Short mmCIF file of N, CA and C in Angstrom, two decimals:
data_model
loop_
_atom_site.label_atom_id
_atom_site.label_comp_id
_atom_site.label_asym_id
_atom_site.label_seq_id
_atom_site.Cartn_x
_atom_site.Cartn_y
_atom_site.Cartn_z
N THR A 1 -12.59 -9.34 -1.66
CA THR A 1 -13.36 -8.27 -0.99
C THR A 1 -12.62 -6.94 -1.02
N GLY A 2 -11.48 -6.90 -1.64
CA GLY A 2 -10.77 -5.63 -1.73
C GLY A 2 -9.82 -5.40 -0.58
N LEU A 3 -9.44 -4.16 -0.41
CA LEU A 3 -8.47 -3.80 0.61
C LEU A 3 -9.23 -3.38 1.88
N HIS A 4 -9.77 -4.37 2.58
CA HIS A 4 -10.51 -4.10 3.81
C HIS A 4 -9.53 -3.96 4.98
N ALA A 5 -10.03 -3.94 6.18
CA ALA A 5 -9.23 -3.57 7.35
C ALA A 5 -7.97 -4.40 7.56
N ARG A 6 -8.05 -5.73 7.46
CA ARG A 6 -6.87 -6.54 7.75
C ARG A 6 -5.76 -6.33 6.73
N PRO A 7 -6.03 -6.45 5.42
CA PRO A 7 -4.94 -6.19 4.48
C PRO A 7 -4.47 -4.74 4.49
N ALA A 8 -5.37 -3.82 4.77
CA ALA A 8 -4.97 -2.41 4.85
C ALA A 8 -4.00 -2.22 6.03
N SER A 9 -4.28 -2.88 7.14
CA SER A 9 -3.37 -2.75 8.30
C SER A 9 -2.02 -3.40 7.99
N GLU A 10 -2.03 -4.49 7.23
CA GLU A 10 -0.76 -5.12 6.81
C GLU A 10 0.03 -4.18 5.92
N LEU A 11 -0.66 -3.50 5.00
CA LEU A 11 0.00 -2.53 4.12
C LEU A 11 0.63 -1.41 4.94
N VAL A 12 -0.09 -0.92 5.93
CA VAL A 12 0.44 0.14 6.80
C VAL A 12 1.68 -0.34 7.55
N LYS A 13 1.66 -1.58 8.05
CA LYS A 13 2.82 -2.13 8.75
C LYS A 13 4.04 -2.17 7.83
N ILE A 14 3.82 -2.62 6.59
CA ILE A 14 4.92 -2.69 5.63
C ILE A 14 5.43 -1.29 5.34
N ALA A 15 4.52 -0.37 5.02
CA ALA A 15 4.91 1.00 4.64
C ALA A 15 5.68 1.69 5.76
N ASN A 16 5.30 1.45 6.98
CA ASN A 16 5.95 2.12 8.11
C ASN A 16 7.34 1.60 8.42
N LYS A 17 7.75 0.51 7.77
CA LYS A 17 9.11 0.00 7.94
C LYS A 17 10.12 0.83 7.15
N PHE A 18 9.62 1.66 6.25
CA PHE A 18 10.50 2.40 5.34
C PHE A 18 10.48 3.90 5.62
N LYS A 19 11.59 4.55 5.29
CA LYS A 19 11.69 6.00 5.46
C LYS A 19 11.02 6.76 4.32
N SER A 20 10.90 6.12 3.15
CA SER A 20 10.33 6.77 1.98
C SER A 20 8.87 7.18 2.20
N ASN A 21 8.46 8.19 1.46
CA ASN A 21 7.04 8.54 1.39
C ASN A 21 6.40 7.53 0.45
N ILE A 22 5.28 6.97 0.88
CA ILE A 22 4.61 5.95 0.07
C ILE A 22 3.15 6.35 -0.05
N GLU A 23 2.69 6.44 -1.30
CA GLU A 23 1.30 6.82 -1.56
C GLU A 23 0.63 5.77 -2.42
N ILE A 24 -0.67 5.61 -2.19
CA ILE A 24 -1.51 4.75 -3.00
C ILE A 24 -2.46 5.67 -3.76
N LYS A 25 -2.55 5.47 -5.07
CA LYS A 25 -3.43 6.29 -5.90
C LYS A 25 -4.47 5.40 -6.57
N VAL A 26 -5.71 5.83 -6.45
CA VAL A 26 -6.84 5.17 -7.11
C VAL A 26 -7.64 6.26 -7.79
N GLY A 27 -7.64 6.24 -9.12
CA GLY A 27 -8.33 7.30 -9.85
C GLY A 27 -7.72 8.64 -9.51
N ASP A 28 -8.55 9.57 -9.06
CA ASP A 28 -8.05 10.90 -8.71
C ASP A 28 -7.80 11.06 -7.21
N LYS A 29 -7.89 9.96 -6.45
CA LYS A 29 -7.67 9.99 -5.01
C LYS A 29 -6.28 9.46 -4.68
N THR A 30 -5.65 10.09 -3.70
CA THR A 30 -4.33 9.66 -3.24
C THR A 30 -4.36 9.54 -1.72
N ALA A 31 -3.70 8.50 -1.20
CA ALA A 31 -3.65 8.30 0.25
C ALA A 31 -2.24 7.94 0.69
N ASN A 32 -1.89 8.39 1.86
CA ASN A 32 -0.63 8.04 2.50
C ASN A 32 -0.72 6.58 2.93
N ALA A 33 0.18 5.73 2.42
CA ALA A 33 0.14 4.30 2.74
C ALA A 33 0.52 4.01 4.18
N LYS A 34 0.95 5.01 4.93
CA LYS A 34 1.30 4.81 6.33
C LYS A 34 0.13 5.13 7.26
N SER A 35 -1.03 5.43 6.67
CA SER A 35 -2.22 5.78 7.45
C SER A 35 -3.38 4.85 7.11
N ILE A 36 -3.82 4.05 8.08
CA ILE A 36 -4.93 3.13 7.85
C ILE A 36 -6.20 3.88 7.45
N LEU A 37 -6.46 5.02 8.08
CA LEU A 37 -7.66 5.77 7.74
C LEU A 37 -7.62 6.30 6.32
N ALA A 38 -6.44 6.76 5.91
CA ALA A 38 -6.30 7.26 4.55
C ALA A 38 -6.53 6.15 3.53
N ILE A 39 -5.97 4.99 3.79
CA ILE A 39 -6.14 3.86 2.87
C ILE A 39 -7.59 3.41 2.82
N MET A 40 -8.21 3.29 3.97
CA MET A 40 -9.61 2.85 4.02
C MET A 40 -10.53 3.85 3.31
N SER A 41 -10.16 5.12 3.34
CA SER A 41 -11.00 6.14 2.69
C SER A 41 -11.01 5.99 1.17
N LEU A 42 -10.04 5.26 0.61
CA LEU A 42 -10.02 5.04 -0.84
C LEU A 42 -11.09 4.05 -1.28
N GLY A 43 -11.55 3.19 -0.38
CA GLY A 43 -12.59 2.21 -0.71
C GLY A 43 -12.16 1.27 -1.82
N ILE A 44 -10.97 0.73 -1.73
CA ILE A 44 -10.43 -0.12 -2.79
C ILE A 44 -11.14 -1.47 -2.82
N LYS A 45 -11.75 -1.77 -3.95
CA LYS A 45 -12.46 -3.03 -4.15
C LYS A 45 -11.55 -4.01 -4.90
N THR A 46 -11.94 -5.28 -4.93
CA THR A 46 -11.20 -6.29 -5.66
C THR A 46 -11.09 -5.90 -7.13
N ASN A 47 -9.94 -6.17 -7.71
CA ASN A 47 -9.64 -5.89 -9.12
C ASN A 47 -9.62 -4.41 -9.48
N THR A 48 -9.46 -3.55 -8.48
CA THR A 48 -9.31 -2.12 -8.72
C THR A 48 -7.87 -1.84 -9.14
N ASN A 49 -7.69 -1.09 -10.21
CA ASN A 49 -6.35 -0.68 -10.60
C ASN A 49 -5.89 0.44 -9.69
N LEU A 50 -4.68 0.30 -9.18
CA LEU A 50 -4.14 1.33 -8.31
C LEU A 50 -2.67 1.51 -8.63
N GLU A 51 -2.14 2.61 -8.14
CA GLU A 51 -0.73 2.93 -8.33
C GLU A 51 -0.08 3.06 -6.96
N VAL A 52 1.12 2.52 -6.83
CA VAL A 52 1.90 2.69 -5.61
C VAL A 52 3.08 3.57 -5.98
N GLU A 53 3.23 4.67 -5.27
CA GLU A 53 4.33 5.60 -5.55
C GLU A 53 5.20 5.73 -4.31
N CYS A 54 6.47 5.41 -4.47
CA CYS A 54 7.43 5.51 -3.37
C CYS A 54 8.48 6.54 -3.73
N ASP A 55 8.83 7.38 -2.76
CA ASP A 55 9.82 8.42 -3.00
C ASP A 55 10.70 8.56 -1.76
N GLY A 56 11.98 8.24 -1.91
CA GLY A 56 12.90 8.38 -0.79
C GLY A 56 14.08 7.44 -0.92
N GLU A 57 14.87 7.40 0.13
CA GLU A 57 16.14 6.68 0.09
C GLU A 57 15.99 5.17 -0.05
N ASP A 58 14.88 4.60 0.41
CA ASP A 58 14.68 3.15 0.33
C ASP A 58 13.48 2.80 -0.54
N GLU A 59 13.19 3.66 -1.52
CA GLU A 59 11.99 3.52 -2.35
C GLU A 59 11.93 2.20 -3.12
N GLU A 60 13.05 1.74 -3.66
CA GLU A 60 13.02 0.51 -4.45
C GLU A 60 12.67 -0.70 -3.59
N LYS A 61 13.27 -0.77 -2.42
CA LYS A 61 12.99 -1.88 -1.51
C LYS A 61 11.53 -1.81 -1.03
N ALA A 62 11.06 -0.62 -0.73
CA ALA A 62 9.68 -0.44 -0.28
C ALA A 62 8.70 -0.89 -1.36
N LEU A 63 8.92 -0.44 -2.57
CA LEU A 63 8.02 -0.79 -3.67
C LEU A 63 8.01 -2.30 -3.89
N LYS A 64 9.18 -2.92 -3.87
CA LYS A 64 9.27 -4.36 -4.08
C LYS A 64 8.46 -5.12 -3.03
N GLU A 65 8.62 -4.73 -1.77
CA GLU A 65 7.92 -5.44 -0.69
C GLU A 65 6.41 -5.21 -0.76
N ILE A 66 5.98 -4.02 -1.11
CA ILE A 66 4.55 -3.73 -1.21
C ILE A 66 3.93 -4.49 -2.38
N VAL A 67 4.60 -4.51 -3.51
CA VAL A 67 4.09 -5.25 -4.68
C VAL A 67 3.98 -6.74 -4.34
N GLU A 68 4.98 -7.29 -3.66
CA GLU A 68 4.93 -8.70 -3.25
C GLU A 68 3.73 -8.96 -2.35
N ALA A 69 3.46 -8.03 -1.43
CA ALA A 69 2.32 -8.21 -0.52
C ALA A 69 1.00 -8.20 -1.29
N PHE A 70 0.86 -7.29 -2.25
CA PHE A 70 -0.36 -7.27 -3.06
C PHE A 70 -0.46 -8.57 -3.86
N ASN A 71 0.63 -9.01 -4.47
CA ASN A 71 0.61 -10.24 -5.27
C ASN A 71 0.25 -11.46 -4.43
N ASN A 72 0.64 -11.45 -3.15
CA ASN A 72 0.32 -12.55 -2.24
C ASN A 72 -1.00 -12.33 -1.51
N LYS A 73 -1.74 -11.29 -1.91
CA LYS A 73 -3.05 -10.95 -1.32
C LYS A 73 -2.97 -10.82 0.19
N PHE A 74 -1.84 -10.30 0.66
CA PHE A 74 -1.60 -10.03 2.09
C PHE A 74 -1.84 -11.27 2.94
N GLY A 75 -1.53 -12.44 2.36
CA GLY A 75 -1.63 -13.69 3.11
C GLY A 75 -3.03 -14.22 3.26
N GLU A 76 -3.98 -13.67 2.55
CA GLU A 76 -5.37 -14.16 2.68
C GLU A 76 -5.62 -15.33 1.78
#
């Protein structure tokens, strides 16, 4: 069903653990991964290609954890 409220809130929880700026990009839209409203506004559906961009002192760790969460479908 895509990135609906529960997985989006999990993504926000993960993103907020890090100091880095974290953005999700879908097509020409970009959203702050630390904002549930911003993520929900992207309307991410199942099998949508997206980009995760992390920038900051803990960017590698942040990216790794976010990619793992997507790969595990946020526990669904």
